[in-house]
Short mmCIF file of C-alpha atoms and ligand atoms in Angstrom, two decimals:
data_model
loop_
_atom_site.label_atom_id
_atom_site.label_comp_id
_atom_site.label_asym_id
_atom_site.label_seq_id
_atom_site.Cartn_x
_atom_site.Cartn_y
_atom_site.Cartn_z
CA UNK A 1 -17.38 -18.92 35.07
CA UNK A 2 -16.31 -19.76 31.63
CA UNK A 3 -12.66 -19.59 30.89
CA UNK A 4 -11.64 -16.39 28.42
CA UNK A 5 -10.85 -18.91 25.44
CA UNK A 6 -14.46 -20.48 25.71
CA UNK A 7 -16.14 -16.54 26.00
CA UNK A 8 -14.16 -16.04 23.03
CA UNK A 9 -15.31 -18.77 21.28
CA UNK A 10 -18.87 -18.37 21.91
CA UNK A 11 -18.64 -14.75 20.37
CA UNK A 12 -21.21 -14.09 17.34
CA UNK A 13 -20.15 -12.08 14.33
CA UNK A 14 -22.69 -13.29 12.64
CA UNK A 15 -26.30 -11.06 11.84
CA UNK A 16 -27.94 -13.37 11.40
CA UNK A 17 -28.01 -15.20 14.99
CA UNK A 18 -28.52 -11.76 17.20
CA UNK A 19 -31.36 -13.00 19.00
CA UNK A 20 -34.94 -11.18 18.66
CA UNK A 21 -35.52 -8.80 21.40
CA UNK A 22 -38.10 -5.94 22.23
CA UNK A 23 -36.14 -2.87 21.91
CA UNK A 24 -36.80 -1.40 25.69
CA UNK A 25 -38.17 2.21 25.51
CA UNK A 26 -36.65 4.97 27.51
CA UNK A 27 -40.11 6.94 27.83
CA UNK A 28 -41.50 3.99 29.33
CA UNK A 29 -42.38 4.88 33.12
CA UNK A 30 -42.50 2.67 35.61
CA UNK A 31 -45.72 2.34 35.64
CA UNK A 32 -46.05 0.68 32.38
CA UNK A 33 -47.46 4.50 30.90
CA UNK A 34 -45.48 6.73 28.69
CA UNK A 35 -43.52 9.85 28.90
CA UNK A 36 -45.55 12.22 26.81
CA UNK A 37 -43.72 15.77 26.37
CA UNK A 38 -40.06 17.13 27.59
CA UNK A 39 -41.37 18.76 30.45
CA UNK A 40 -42.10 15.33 31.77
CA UNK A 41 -38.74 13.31 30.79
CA UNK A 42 -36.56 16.60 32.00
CA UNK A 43 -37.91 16.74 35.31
CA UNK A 44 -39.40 12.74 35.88
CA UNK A 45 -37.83 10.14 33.49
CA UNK A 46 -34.47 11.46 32.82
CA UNK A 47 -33.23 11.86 36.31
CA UNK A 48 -35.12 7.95 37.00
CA UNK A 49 -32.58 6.60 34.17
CA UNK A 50 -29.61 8.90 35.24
CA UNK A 51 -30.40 6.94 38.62
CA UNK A 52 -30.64 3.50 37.01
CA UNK A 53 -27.26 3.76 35.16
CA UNK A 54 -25.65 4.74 38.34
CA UNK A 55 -26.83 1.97 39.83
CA UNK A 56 -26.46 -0.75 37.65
CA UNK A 57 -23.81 0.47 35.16
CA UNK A 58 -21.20 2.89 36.21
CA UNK A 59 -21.47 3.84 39.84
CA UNK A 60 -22.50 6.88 42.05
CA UNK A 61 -22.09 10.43 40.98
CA UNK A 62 -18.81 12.00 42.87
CA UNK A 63 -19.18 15.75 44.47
CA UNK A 64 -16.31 17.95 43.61
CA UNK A 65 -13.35 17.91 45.67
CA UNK A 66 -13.18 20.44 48.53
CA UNK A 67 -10.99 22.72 46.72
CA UNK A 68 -9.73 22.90 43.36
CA UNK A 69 -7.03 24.99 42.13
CA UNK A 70 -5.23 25.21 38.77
CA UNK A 71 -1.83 25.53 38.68
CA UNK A 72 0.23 26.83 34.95
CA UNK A 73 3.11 24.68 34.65
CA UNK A 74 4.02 25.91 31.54
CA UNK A 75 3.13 28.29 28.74
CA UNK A 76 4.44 28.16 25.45
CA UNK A 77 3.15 31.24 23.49
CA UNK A 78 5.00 30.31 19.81
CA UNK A 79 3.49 26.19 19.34
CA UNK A 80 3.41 24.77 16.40
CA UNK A 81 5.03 27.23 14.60
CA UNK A 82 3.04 29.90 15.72
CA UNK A 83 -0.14 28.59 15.46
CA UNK A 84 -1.55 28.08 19.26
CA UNK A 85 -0.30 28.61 22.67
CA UNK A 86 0.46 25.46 24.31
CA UNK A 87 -0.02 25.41 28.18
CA UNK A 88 0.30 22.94 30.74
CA UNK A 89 -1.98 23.14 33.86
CA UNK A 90 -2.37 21.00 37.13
CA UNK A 91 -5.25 20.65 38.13
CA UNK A 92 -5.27 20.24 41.83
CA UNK A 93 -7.44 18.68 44.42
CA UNK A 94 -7.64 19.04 47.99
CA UNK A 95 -9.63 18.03 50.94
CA UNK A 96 -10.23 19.52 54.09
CA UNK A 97 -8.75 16.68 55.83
CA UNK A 98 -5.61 16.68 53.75
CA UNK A 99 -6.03 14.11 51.26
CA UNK A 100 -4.50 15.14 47.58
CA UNK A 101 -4.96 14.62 44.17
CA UNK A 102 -3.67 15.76 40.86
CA UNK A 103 -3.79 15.48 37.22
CA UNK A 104 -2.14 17.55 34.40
CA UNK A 105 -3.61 18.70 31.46
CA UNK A 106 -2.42 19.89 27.75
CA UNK A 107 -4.24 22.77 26.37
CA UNK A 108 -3.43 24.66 22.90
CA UNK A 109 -5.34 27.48 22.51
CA UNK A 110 -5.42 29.50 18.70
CA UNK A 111 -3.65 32.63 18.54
CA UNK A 112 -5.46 33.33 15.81
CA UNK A 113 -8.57 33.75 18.40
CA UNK A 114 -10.01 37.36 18.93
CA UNK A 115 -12.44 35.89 21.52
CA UNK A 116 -12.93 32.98 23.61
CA UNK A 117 -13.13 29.87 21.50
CA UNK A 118 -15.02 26.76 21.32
CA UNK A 119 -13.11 23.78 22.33
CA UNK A 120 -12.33 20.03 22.41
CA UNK A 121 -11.77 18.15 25.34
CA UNK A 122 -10.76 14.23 25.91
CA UNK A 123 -9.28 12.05 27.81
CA UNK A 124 -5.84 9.92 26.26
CA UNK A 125 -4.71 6.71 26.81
CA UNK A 126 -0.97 7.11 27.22
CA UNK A 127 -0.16 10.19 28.55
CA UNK A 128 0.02 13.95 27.04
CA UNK A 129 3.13 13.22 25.10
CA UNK A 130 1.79 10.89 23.05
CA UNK A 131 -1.03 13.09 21.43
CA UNK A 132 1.51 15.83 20.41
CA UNK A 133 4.16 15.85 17.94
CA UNK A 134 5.73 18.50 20.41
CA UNK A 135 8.70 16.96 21.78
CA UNK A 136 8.75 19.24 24.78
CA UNK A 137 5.57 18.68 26.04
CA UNK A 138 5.52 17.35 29.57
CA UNK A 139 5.51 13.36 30.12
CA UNK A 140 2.06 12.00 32.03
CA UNK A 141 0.80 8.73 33.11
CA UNK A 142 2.97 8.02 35.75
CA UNK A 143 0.09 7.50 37.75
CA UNK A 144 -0.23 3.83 36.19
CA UNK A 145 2.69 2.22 38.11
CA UNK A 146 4.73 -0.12 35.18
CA UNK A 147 3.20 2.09 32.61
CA UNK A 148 5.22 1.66 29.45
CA UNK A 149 4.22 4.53 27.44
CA UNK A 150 6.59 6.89 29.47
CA UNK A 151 9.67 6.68 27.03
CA UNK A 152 10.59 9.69 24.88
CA UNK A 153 10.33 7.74 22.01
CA UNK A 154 6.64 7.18 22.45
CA UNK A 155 6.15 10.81 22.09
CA UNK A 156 3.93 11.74 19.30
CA UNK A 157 2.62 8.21 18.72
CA UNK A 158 -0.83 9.01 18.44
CA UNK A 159 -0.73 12.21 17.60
CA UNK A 160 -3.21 11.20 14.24
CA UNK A 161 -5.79 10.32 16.26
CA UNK A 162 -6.03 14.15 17.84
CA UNK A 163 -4.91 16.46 15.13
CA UNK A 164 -4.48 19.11 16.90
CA UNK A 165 -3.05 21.39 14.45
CA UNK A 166 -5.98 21.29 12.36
CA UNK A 167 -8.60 21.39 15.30
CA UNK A 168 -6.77 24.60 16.06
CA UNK A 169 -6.20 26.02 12.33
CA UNK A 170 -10.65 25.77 12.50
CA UNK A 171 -10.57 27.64 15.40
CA UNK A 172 -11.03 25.18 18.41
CA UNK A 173 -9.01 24.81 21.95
CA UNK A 174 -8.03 21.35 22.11
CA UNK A 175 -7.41 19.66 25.95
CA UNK A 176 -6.74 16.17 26.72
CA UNK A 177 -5.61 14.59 30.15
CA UNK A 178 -4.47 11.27 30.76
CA UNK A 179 -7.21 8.71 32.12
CA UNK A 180 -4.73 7.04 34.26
CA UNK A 181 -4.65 10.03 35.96
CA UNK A 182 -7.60 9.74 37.31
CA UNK A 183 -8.01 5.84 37.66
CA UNK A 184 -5.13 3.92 36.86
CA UNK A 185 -6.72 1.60 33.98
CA UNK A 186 -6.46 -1.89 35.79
CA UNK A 187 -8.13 -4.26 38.35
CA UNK A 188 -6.09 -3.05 41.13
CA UNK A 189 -5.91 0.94 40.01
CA UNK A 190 -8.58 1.97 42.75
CA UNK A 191 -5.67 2.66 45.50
CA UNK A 192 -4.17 5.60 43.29
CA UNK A 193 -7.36 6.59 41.99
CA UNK A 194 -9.26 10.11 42.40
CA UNK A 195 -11.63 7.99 45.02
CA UNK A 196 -8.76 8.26 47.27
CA UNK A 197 -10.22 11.79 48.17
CA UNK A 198 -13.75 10.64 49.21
CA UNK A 199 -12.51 7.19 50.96
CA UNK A 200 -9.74 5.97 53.22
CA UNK A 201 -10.11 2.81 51.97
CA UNK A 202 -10.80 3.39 48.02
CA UNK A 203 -9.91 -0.23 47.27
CA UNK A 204 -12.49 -1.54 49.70
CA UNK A 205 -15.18 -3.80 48.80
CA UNK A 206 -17.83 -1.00 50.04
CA UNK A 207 -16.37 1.10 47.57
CA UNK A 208 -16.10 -1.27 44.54
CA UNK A 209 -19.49 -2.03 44.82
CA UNK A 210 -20.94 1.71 44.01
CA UNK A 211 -18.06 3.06 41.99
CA UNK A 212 -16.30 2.65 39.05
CA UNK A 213 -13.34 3.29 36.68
CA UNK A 214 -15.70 4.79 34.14
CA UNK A 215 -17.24 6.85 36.56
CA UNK A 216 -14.00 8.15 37.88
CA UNK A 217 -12.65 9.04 34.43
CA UNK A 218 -16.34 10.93 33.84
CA UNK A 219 -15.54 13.28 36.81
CA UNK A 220 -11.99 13.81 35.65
CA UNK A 221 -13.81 15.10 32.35
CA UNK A 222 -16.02 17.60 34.16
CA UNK A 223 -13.00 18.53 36.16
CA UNK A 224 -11.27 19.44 33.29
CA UNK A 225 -14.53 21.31 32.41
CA UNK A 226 -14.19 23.89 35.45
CA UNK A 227 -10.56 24.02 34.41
CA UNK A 228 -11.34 25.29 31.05
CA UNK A 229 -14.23 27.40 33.03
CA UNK A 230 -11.92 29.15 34.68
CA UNK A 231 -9.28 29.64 31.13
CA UNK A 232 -10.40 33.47 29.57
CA UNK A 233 -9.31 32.01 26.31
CA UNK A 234 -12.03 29.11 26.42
CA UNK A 235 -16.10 29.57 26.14
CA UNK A 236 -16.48 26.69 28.61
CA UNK A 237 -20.16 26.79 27.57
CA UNK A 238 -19.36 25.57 23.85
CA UNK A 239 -17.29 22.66 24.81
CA UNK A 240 -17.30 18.97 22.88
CA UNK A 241 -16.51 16.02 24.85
CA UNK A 242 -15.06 13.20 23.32
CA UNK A 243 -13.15 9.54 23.37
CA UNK A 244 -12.41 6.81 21.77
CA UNK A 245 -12.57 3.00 22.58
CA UNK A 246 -13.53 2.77 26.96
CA UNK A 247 -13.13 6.69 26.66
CA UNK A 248 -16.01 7.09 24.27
CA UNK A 249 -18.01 4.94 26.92
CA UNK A 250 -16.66 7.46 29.23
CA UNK A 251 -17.77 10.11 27.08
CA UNK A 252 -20.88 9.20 26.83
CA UNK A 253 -21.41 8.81 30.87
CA UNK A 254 -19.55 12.28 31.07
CA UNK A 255 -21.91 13.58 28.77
CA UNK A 256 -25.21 11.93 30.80
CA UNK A 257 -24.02 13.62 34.04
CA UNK A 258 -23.02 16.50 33.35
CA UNK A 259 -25.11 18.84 30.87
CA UNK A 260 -22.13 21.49 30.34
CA UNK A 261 -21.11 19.41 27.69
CA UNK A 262 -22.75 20.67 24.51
CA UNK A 263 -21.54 18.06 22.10
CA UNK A 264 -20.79 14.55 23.39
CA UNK A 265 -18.89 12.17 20.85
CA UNK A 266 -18.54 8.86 21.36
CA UNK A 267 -15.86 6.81 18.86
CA UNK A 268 -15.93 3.27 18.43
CA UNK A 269 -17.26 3.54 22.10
CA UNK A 270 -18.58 -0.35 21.33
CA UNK A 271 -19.85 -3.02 24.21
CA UNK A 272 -20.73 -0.62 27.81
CA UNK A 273 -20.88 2.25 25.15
CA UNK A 274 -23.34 3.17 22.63
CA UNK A 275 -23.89 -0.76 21.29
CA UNK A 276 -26.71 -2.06 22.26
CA UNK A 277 -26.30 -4.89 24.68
CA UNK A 278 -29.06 -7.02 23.99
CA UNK A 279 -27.54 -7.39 20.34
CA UNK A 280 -24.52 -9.82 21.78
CA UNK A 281 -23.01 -8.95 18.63
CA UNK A 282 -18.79 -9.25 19.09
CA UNK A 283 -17.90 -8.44 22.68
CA UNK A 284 -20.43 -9.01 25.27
CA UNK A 285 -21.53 -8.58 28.99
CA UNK A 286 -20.17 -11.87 29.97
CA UNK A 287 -16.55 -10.59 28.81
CA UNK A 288 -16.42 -6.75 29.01
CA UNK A 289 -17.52 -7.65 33.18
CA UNK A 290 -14.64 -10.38 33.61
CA UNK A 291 -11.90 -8.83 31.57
CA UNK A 292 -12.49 -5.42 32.92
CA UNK A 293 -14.16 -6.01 36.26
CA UNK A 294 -13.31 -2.35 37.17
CA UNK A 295 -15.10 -0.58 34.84
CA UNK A 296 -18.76 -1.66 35.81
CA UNK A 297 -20.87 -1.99 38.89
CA UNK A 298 -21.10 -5.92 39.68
CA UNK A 299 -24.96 -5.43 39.27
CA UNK A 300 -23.91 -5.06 35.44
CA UNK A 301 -21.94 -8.21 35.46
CA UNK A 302 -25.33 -9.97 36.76
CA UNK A 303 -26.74 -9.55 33.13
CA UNK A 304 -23.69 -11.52 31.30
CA UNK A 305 -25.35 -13.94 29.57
CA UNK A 306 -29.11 -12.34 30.75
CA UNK A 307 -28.85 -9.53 27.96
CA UNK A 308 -32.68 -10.42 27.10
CA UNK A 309 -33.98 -9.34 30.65
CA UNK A 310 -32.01 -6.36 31.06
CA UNK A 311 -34.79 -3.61 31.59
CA UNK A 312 -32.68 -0.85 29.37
CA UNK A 313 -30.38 -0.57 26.74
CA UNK A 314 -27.33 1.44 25.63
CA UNK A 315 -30.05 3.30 23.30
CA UNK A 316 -31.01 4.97 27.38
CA UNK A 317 -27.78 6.18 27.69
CA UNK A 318 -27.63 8.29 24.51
CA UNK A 319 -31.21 9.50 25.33
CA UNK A 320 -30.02 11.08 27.93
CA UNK A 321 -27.58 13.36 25.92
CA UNK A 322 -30.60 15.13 24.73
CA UNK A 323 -31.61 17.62 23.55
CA UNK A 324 -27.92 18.25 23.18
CA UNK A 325 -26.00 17.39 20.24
CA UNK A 326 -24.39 13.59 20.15
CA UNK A 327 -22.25 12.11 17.34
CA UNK A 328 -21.85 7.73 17.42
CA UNK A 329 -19.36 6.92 15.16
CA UNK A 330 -18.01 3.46 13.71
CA UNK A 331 -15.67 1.57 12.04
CA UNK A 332 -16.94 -0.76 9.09
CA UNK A 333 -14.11 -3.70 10.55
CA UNK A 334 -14.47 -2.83 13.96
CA UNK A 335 -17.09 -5.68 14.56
CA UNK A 336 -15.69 -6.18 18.07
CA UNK A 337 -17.59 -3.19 18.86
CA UNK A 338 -20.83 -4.16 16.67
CA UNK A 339 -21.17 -1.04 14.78
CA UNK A 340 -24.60 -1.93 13.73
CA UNK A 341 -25.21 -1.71 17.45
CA UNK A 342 -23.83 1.50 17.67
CA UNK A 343 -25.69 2.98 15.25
CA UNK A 344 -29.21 1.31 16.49
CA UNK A 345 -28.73 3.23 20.07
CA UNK A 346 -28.97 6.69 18.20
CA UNK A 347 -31.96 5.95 16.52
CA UNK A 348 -33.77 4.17 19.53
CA UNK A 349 -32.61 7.26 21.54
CA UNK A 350 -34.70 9.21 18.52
CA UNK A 351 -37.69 9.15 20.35
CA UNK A 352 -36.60 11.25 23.49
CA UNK A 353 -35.41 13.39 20.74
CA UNK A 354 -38.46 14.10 19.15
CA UNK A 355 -39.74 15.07 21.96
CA UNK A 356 -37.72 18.19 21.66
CA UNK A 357 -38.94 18.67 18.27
CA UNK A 358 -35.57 17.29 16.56
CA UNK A 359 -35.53 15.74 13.28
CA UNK A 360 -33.98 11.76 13.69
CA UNK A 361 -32.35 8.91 11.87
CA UNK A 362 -34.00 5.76 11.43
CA UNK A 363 -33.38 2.17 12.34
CA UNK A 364 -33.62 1.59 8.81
CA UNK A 365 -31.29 4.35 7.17
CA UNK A 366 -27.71 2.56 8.27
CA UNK A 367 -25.27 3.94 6.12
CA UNK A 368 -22.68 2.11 3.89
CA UNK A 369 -18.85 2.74 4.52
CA UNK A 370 -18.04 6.31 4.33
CA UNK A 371 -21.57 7.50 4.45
CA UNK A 372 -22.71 9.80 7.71
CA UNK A 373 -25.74 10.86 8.77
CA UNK A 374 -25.93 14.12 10.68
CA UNK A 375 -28.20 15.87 13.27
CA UNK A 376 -28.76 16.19 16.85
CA UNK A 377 -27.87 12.51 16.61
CA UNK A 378 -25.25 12.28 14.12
CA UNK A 379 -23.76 8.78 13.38
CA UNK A 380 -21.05 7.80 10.82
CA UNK A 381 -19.37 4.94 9.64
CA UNK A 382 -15.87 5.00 8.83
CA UNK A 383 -14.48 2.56 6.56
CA UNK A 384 -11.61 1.06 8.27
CA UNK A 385 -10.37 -0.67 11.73
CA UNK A 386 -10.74 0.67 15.48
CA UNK A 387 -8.78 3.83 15.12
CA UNK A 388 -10.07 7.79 15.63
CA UNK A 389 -8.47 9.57 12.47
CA UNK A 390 -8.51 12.33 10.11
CA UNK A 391 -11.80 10.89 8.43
CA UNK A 392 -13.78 10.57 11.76
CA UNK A 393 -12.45 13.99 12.72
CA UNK A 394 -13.75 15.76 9.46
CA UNK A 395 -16.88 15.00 11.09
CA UNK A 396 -16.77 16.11 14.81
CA UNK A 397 -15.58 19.25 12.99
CA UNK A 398 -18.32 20.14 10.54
CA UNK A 399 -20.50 19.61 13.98
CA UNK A 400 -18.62 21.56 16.06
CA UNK A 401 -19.36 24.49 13.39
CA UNK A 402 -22.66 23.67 13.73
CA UNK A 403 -23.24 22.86 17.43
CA UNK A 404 -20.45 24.96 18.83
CA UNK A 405 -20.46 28.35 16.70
C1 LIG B 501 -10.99 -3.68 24.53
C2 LIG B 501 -12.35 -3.76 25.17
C3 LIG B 501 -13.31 -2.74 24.58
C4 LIG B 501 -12.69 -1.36 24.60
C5 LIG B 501 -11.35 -1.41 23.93
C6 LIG B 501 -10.57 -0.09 23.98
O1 LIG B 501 -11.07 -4.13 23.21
O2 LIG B 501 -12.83 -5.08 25.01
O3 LIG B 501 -14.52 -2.72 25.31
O4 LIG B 501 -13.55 -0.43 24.01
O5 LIG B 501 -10.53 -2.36 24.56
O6 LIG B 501 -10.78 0.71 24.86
O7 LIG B 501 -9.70 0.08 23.13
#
């Protein structure tokens, strides 16, 4: 294996040396024919290349937990001046042999709301706290042991990249729960993680070889989902899911598994998101598998360096969003995460779209900074760095009116 410094090094930012490759098709079958009409990819295809990313990208599907039960930890009917109630639920997990498992989630619902509402649901980095500008909201991610985003003065931090006031003030729910929750984000987080429902031994090699961090966080996601099924304020059947960075990867796996999620968004989801692999534009197989070991399968780790023969593409996992509504989004200086890349995937995922009769972008209509396209596939470019903000926001919520209403 190379060292990190000499992966680093062989990194390309540059267009002009992403090698040629034949852009593999979704609708091919494996039989060499092709998928002709929706009937055929929803009942044949899709559930071959559901199968195919579980094997080779982000690990077996998990059932739900024996029992679930949602607990109110607190419910705060006056937030933000009046503007939402704020409540705090644990969700809780339970096996008929005894084995536990919890995670808390943040939930504002509009008071302005004469019905159940539409809502947005992600997953955050560093714990509930830091989302909200509320200072009493309740402190998560202990889960990650050494985590330093626990202090009170982290509270708040990233509040700008969930604007939850104005998500609210359009009429949305807004829920997040802390990944680490779920799967303490590092090599060694499978001991603490959710798998230590299904598995005695969740840090075994057995079960490192067919699961994943990724695929944990995804079943946290529809977790949350049957939470908000089972919240009267919510219409868990209009619900966006959403995340930025490895959560927008997540996103997008949530979305692929589990078709109660109307509009999937994926921000700056990059390398193991929506960029396509075969590009090796910015990071790369051979880096995202050896920096992050836990997030992917090891099959996935056997293409580092082998992008050309992989026999799919990142452009398979957005396919299989449809015909639901997905949103890619970039940054213009996030070339880490190749945003030409991201954008290619949604328009080589067109073509299981048109099956459905949808109207699609083109490989050739790659907007300039600031410019968005939007559809069934939407994709925009923000002008900027790695970040989720205001501007990328604007968007999810002109779809959600459209999508979600
Ligand atoms: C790293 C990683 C990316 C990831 C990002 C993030 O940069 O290489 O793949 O998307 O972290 O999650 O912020």
């Amino acid at each position: 294996m190379r060292s990190r410094e000499e992966m680093l090094q062989a990194v390309n930012y540059d267009e002009a040396k992403v090698p040629q490759f034949v852009v593999p098709s979704p609708l091919q079958k494996a039989d060499g024919s092709t998928v002709r009409n929706a009937a055929e990819w929803v009942n044949f295809q899709r559930p071959r290349v559901l199968e195919m990313f579980r094997r080779e990208v982000y690990g077996e599907s998990l059932p739900r937990p024996d029992r679930c039960s949602f607990q109110l930890l607190s419910c705060q009917p006056d937030a933000y001046l009046g503007l939402a109630t704020r409540k705090e639920i644990r969700l809780q997990f339970e096996m008929v042999d005894g084995k536990t498992h919890s995670a808390e989630m943040l939930l504002y619902l509009p008071n302005q709301a004469t019905a159940p509402v539409p809502a947005f649901l992600g997953l955050c980095f560093k714990g509930n706290h830091v989302t909200s500008s509320e200072k009493e909201v309740r402190i998560t991610g202990q889960n990650y042991p050494g985590n330093q985003d626990l202090g009170e003065d982290k509270r708040g931090l990233q509040a700008e990249r969930w604007q939850f006031p104005e998500v609210l003030k359009r009429g949305y729910a807004a829920a997040t729960l802390c990944y680490h929750d779920f799967f303490p984000d590092h090599a060694n987080g499978w001991q603490r993680s959710a798998l230590s429902l299904f598995y005695a031994q969740p840090d075994s090699p057995a079960v490192r070889a067919r699961h994943t961090a990724i695929g944990v966080w995804a079943w946290g996601l529809s977790r949350a989902l049957d939470c908000l099924e089972a919240e009267p304020g919510v219409d868990a059947r209009r619900v966006a899911v959403h995340g930025h960075s490895r959560l927008g990867k997540t996103a997008l796996w949530a979305g692929a598994q589990d078709p109660r999620f109307r509009l999937v968004i994926s921000n700056d989801s990059g390398c193991g998101g929506a960029a396509m692999s075969k590009r090796c534009f910015g990071e790369n197989l051979e880096i995202i598998t050896s920096v992050f070991p836990h997030w992917f399968v090891t099959s996935f780790a056997q293409y580092a360096r082998r992008e050309a023969e992989l026999p799919f593409d990142q452009n398979f996992l957005v396919s299989l969003q449809a015909p639901r509504a997905v949103c890619i989004a970039s940054a213009s200086e996030d070339l880490w995460a190749d945003p030409r890349g991201e954008f290619l995937s949604g328009a080589y995922a067109g073509e299981v779209y048109r099956l459905f009769g949808a109207e699609v972008y083109s490989p050739a209509q790659m907007p300039a900074p600031g410019g968005r396209l939007s559809g069934l596939v939407s994709y925009h470019l923000r002008a900027g760095k790695h970040d989720q903000t205001w501007e990328d926001w604007q968007h999810y919520l002109e779809l959600g009116d459209r999508f979600l209403k």
